[in-house]
mmCIF file of C-alpha atoms and ligand atoms in Angstrom:
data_model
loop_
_atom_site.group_PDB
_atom_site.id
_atom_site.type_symbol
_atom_site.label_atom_id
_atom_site.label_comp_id
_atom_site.label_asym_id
_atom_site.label_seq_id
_atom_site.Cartn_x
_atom_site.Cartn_y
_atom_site.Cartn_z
ATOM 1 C CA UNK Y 18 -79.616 141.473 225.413
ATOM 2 C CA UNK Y 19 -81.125 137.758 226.121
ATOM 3 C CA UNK Y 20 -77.936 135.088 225.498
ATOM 4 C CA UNK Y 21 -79.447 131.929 223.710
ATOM 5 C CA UNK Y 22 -77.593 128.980 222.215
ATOM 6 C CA UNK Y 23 -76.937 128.984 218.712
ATOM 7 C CA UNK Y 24 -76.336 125.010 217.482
ATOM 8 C CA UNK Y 25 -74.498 124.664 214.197
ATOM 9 C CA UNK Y 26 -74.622 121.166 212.344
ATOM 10 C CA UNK Y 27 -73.113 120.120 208.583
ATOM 11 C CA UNK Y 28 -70.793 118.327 206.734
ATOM 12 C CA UNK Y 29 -67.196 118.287 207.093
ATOM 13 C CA UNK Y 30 -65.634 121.316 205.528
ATOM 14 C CA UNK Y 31 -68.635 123.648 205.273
ATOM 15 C CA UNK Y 32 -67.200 126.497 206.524
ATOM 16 C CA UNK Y 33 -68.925 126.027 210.151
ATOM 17 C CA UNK Y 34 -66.047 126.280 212.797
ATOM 18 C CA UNK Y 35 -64.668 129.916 210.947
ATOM 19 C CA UNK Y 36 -68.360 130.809 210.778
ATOM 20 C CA UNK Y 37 -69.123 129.918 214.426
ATOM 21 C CA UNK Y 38 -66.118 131.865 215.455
ATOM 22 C CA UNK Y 39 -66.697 134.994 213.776
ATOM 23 C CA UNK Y 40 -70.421 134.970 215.151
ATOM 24 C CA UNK Y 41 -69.480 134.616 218.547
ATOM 25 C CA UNK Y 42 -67.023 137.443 218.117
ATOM 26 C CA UNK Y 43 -69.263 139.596 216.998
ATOM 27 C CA UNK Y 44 -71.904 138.603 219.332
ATOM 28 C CA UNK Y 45 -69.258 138.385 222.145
ATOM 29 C CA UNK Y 46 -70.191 134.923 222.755
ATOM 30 C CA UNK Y 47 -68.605 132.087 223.589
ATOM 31 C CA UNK Y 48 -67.487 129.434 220.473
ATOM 32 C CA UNK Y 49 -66.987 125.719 221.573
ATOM 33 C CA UNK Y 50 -65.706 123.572 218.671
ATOM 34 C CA UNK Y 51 -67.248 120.302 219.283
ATOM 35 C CA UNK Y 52 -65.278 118.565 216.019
ATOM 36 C CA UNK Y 53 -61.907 119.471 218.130
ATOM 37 C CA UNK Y 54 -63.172 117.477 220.975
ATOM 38 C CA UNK Y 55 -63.559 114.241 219.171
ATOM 39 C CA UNK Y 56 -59.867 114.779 217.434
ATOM 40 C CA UNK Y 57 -58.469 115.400 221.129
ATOM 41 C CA UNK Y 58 -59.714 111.964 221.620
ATOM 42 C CA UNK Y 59 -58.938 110.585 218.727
ATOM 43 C CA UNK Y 60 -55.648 111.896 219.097
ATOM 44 C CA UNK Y 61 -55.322 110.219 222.436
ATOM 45 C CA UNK Y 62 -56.086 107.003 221.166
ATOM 46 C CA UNK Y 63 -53.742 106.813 218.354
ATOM 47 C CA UNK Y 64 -50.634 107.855 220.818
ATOM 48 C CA UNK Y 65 -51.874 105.273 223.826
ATOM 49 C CA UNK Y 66 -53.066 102.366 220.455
ATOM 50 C CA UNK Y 67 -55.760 101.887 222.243
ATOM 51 C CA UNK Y 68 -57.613 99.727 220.187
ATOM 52 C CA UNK Y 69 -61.246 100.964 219.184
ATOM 53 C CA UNK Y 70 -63.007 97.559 219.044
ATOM 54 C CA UNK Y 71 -62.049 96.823 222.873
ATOM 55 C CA UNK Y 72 -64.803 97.875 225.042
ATOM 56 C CA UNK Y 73 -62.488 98.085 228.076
ATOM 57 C CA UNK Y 74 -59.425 99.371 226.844
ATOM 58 C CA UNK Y 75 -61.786 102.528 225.094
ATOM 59 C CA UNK Y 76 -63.336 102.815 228.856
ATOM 60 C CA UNK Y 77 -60.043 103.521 230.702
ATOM 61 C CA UNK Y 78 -58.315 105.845 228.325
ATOM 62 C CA UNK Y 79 -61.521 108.010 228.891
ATOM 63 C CA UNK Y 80 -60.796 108.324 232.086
ATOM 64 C CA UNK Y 81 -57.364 109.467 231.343
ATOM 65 C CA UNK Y 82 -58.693 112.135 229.144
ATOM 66 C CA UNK Y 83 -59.737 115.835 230.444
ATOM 67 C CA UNK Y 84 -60.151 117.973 226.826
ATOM 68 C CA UNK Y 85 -60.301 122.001 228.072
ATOM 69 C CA UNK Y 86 -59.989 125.219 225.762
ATOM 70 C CA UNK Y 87 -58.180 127.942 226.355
ATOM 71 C CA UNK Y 88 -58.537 131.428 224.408
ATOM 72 C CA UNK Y 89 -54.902 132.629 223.241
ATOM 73 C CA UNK Y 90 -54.213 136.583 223.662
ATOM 74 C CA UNK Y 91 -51.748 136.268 220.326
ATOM 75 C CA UNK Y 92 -53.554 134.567 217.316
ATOM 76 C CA UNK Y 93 -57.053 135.711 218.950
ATOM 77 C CA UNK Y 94 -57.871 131.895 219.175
ATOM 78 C CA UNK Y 95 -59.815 129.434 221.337
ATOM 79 C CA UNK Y 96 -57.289 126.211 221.110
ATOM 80 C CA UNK Y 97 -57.575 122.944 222.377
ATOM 81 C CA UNK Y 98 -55.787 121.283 225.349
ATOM 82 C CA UNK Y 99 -55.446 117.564 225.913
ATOM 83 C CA UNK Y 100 -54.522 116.936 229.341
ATOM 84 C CA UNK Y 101 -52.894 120.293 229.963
ATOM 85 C CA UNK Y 102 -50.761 120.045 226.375
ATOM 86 C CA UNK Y 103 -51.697 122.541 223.516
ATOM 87 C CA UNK Y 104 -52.684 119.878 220.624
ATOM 88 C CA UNK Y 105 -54.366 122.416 218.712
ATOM 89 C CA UNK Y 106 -52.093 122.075 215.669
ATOM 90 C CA UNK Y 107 -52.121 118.343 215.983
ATOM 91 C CA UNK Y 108 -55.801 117.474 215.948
ATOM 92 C CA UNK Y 109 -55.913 119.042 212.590
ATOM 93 C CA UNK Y 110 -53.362 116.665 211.034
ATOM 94 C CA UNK Y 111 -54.774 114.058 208.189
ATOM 95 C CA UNK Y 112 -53.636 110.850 210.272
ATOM 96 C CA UNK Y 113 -56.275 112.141 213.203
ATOM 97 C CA UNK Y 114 -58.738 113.450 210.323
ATOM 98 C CA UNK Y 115 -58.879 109.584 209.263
ATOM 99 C CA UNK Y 116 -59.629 108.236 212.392
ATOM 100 C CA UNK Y 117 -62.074 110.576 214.022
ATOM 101 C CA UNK Y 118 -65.260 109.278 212.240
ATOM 102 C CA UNK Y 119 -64.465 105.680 213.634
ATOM 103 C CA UNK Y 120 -63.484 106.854 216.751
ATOM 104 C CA UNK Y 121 -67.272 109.438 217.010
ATOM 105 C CA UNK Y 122 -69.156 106.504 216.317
ATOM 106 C CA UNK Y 123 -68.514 104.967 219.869
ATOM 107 C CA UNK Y 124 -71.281 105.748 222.036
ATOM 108 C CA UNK Y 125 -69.116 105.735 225.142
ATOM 109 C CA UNK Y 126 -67.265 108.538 223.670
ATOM 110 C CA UNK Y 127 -69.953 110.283 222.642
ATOM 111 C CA UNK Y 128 -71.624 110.439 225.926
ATOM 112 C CA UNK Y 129 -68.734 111.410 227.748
ATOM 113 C CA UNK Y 130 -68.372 114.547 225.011
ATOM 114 C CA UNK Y 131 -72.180 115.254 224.858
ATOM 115 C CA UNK Y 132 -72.292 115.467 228.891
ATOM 116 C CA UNK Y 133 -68.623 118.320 228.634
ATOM 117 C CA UNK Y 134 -70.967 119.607 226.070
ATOM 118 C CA UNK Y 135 -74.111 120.472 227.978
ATOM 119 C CA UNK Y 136 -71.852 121.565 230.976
ATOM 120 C CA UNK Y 137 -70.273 124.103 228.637
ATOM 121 C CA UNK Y 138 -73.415 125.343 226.642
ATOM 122 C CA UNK Y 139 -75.256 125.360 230.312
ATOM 123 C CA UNK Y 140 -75.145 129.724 230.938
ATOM 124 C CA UNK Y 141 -75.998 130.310 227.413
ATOM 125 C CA UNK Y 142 -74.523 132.815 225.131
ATOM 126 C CA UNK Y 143 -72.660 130.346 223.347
ATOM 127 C CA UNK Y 144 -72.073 129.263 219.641
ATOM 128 C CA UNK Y 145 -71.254 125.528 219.191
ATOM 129 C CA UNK Y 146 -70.700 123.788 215.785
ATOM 130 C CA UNK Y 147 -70.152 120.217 215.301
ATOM 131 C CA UNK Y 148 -72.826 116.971 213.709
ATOM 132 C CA UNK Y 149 -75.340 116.736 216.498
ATOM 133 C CA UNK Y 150 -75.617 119.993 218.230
ATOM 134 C CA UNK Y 151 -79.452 120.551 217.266
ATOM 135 C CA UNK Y 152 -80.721 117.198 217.864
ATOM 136 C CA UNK Y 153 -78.839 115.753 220.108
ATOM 137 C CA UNK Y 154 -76.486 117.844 222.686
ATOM 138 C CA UNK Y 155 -79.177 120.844 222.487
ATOM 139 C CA UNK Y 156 -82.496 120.154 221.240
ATOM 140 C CA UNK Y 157 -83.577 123.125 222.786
ATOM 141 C CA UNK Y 158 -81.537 125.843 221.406
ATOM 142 C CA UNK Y 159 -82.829 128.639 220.252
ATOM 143 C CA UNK Y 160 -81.289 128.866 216.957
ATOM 144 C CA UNK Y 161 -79.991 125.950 214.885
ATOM 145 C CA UNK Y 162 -77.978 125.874 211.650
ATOM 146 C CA UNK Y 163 -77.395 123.447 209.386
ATOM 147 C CA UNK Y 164 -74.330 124.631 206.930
ATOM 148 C CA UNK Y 165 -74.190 122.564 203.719
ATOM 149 C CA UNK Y 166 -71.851 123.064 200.704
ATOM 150 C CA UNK Y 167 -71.287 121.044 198.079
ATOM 151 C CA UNK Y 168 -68.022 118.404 197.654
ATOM 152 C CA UNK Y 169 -65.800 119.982 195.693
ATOM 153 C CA UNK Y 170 -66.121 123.317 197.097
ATOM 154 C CA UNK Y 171 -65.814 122.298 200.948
ATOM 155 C CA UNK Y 172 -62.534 119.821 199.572
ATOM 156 C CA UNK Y 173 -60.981 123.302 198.086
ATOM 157 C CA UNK Y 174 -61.241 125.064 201.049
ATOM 158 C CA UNK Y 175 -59.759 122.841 203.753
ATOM 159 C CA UNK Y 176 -57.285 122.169 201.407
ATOM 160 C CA UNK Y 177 -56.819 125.985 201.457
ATOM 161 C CA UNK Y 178 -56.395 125.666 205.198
ATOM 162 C CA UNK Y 179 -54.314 123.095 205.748
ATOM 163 C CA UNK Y 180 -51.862 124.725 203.158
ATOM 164 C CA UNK Y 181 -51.989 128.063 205.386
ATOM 165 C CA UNK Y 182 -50.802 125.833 208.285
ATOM 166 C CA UNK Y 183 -48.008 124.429 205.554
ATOM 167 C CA UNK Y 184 -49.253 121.104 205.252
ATOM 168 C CA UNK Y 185 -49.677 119.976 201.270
ATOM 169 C CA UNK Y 186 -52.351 117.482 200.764
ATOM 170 C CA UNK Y 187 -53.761 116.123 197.322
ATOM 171 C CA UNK Y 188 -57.031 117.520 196.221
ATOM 172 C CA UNK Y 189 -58.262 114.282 195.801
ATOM 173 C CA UNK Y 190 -57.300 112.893 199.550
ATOM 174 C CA UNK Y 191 -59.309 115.544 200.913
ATOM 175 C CA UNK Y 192 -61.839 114.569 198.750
ATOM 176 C CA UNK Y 193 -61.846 111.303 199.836
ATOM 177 C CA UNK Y 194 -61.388 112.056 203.345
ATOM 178 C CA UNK Y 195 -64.572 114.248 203.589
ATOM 179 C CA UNK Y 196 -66.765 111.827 201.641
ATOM 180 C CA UNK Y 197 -65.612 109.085 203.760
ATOM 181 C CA UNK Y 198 -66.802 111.403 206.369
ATOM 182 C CA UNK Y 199 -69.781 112.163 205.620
ATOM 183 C CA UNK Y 200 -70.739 108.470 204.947
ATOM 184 C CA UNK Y 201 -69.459 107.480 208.646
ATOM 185 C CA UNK Y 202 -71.184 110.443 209.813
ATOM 186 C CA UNK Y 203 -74.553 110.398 208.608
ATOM 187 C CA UNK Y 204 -75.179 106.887 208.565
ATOM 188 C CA UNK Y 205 -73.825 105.685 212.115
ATOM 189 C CA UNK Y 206 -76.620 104.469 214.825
ATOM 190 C CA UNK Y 207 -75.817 107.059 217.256
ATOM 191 C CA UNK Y 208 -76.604 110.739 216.870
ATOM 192 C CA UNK Y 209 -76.177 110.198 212.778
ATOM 193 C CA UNK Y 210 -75.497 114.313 211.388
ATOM 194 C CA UNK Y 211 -79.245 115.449 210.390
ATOM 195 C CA UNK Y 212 -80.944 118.202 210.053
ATOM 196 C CA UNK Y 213 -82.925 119.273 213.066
ATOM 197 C CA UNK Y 214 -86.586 119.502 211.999
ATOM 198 C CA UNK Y 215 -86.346 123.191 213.288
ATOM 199 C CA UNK Y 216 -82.825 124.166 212.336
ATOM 200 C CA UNK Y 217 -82.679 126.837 209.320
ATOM 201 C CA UNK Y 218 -80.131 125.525 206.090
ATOM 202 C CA UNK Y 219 -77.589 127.465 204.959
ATOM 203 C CA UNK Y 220 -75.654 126.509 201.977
ATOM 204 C CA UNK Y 221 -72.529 128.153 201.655
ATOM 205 C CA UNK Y 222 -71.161 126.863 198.075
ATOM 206 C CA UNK Y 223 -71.844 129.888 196.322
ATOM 207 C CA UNK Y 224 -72.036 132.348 198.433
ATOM 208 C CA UNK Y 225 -68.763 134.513 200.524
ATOM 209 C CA UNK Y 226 -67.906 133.589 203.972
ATOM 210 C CA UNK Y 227 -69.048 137.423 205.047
ATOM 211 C CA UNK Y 228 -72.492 136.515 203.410
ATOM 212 C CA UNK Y 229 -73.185 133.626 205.296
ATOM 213 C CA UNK Y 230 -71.816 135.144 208.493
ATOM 214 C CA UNK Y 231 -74.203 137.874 207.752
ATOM 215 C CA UNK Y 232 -77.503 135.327 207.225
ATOM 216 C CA UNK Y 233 -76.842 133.492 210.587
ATOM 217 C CA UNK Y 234 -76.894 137.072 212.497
ATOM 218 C CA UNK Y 235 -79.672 138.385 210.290
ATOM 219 C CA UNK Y 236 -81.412 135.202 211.858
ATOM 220 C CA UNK Y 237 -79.823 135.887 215.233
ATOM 221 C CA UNK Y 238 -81.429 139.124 215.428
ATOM 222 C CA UNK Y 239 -85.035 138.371 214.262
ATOM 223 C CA UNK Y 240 -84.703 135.185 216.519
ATOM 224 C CA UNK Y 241 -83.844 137.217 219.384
ATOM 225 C CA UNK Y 242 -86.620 139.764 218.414
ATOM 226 C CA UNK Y 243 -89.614 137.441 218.158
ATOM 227 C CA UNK Y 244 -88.610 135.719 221.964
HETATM 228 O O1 DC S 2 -65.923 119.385 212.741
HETATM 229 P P1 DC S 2 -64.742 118.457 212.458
HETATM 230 O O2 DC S 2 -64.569 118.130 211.006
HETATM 231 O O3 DC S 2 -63.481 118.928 213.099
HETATM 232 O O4 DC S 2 -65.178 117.088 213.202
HETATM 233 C C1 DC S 2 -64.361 115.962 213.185
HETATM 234 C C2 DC S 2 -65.194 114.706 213.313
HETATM 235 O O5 DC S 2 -65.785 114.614 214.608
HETATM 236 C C3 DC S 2 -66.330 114.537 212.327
HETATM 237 O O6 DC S 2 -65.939 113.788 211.192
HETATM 238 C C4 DC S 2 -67.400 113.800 213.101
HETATM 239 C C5 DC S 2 -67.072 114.042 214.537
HETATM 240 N N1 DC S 2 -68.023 114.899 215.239
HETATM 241 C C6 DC S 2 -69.156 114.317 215.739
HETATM 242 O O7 DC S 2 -69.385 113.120 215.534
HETATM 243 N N2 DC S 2 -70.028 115.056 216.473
HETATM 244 C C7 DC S 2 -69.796 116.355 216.700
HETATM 245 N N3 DC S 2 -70.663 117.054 217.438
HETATM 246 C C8 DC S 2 -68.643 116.971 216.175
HETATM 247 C C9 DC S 2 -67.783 116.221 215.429
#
């Protein structure tokens, strides 16, 4: 069967990186979480301090930073590596959730991820979620997503998740966090989150996560039908 890209955009919290994943497993495709990019750097800059206003101090530690995935046999898992170390459990931590929105608005940084990006997406057959996917890193794509849910529902949920990997956080700092998010996200000057003109919405607050895996491959299939 024809591999296209599928590009999935929305909020923090929507649901899209456990949707993403179980499409591509299903569709045996490859799933490249574009989010866990931005926390490997983000993560790199709050170990080196590099300070985010400096220009060249922001240049260099790029330089130093090579971000790869690797899928593990055991938990079935694509994690993240920063410069050969597994920082998969640490990119999800609320001290790197507070700084990545900052840190994605630098168009340096963005470039350098966009460019990994294409390189990754480039043979197709892949499923990659993040904030700019559709408009920016993949305009093209045969299939975009956005995912929307509303506040409260997308704040109980990664709650949820961070409490399965034993870390308590207050409902209302997760709350905060998102919204914070989503303000930085949508309203910065490069590659703001938007809905792609073409991309179909999806908004997951009331329904299961097995009915909204099940729209995106209903729309898989008819996509992949009509080409
Ligand atoms: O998907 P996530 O919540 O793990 O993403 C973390 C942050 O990274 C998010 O607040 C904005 C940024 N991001 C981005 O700017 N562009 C992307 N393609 C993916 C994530």
């Amino acid at each position: 069967m024809k591999k296209i890209v599928i590009a999935i955009d929305g909020n923090s919290g929507c649901g899209k990186s456990s949707t993403s994943k179980a499409i591509a497993r299903q569709l045996q495709y490859i799933y490249i979480d574009t989010g866990a990019m931005y926390r490997a750097v983000t993560l790199f800059f709050i170990k080196n301090n590099i300070d985010l206003k400096n220009d060249l101090d922001v240049e260099e530690a790029l330089k130093q930073i090579d971000i790869s995935f690797e899928y593990n046999m055991e938990t079935g898992k694509n994690e993240t590596f920063l410069n050969g170390e597994n920082v998969e459990h640490s990119i999800r931590q609320m001290d790197v959730s507070n700084l990545v929105s900052p840190v994605s608005e630098i168009s340096r940084v963005r470039r350098k991820l966009v460019e990994q990006q294409r390189r990754l997406g480039a043979e197709k057959g892949v499923v990659m979620d993040g904030r700019d996917i559709g408009t920016v890193v993949f305009p093209d794509a045969e299939l975009k997503i956005f995912m929307t849910a509303n506040l409260e529902v997308r704040a109980e949920r990664r709650q949820k998740e961070l409490l399965e990997k034993n870390t308590n956080v207050e409902l209302k700092e997760v709350i905060d966090n998102l919204e914070n998010r989503d303000t930085i996200d949508t309203s910065r000057a490069d590659s703001p989150l938007k809905k792609a003109d073409d991309a179909y919405v999806v908004d997951t607050s009331n329904i299961t996560f097995e009915e909204q895996v099940n729209q995106i491959l209903k729309l898989v299939k008819d996509n992949i039908e009509v080409e």
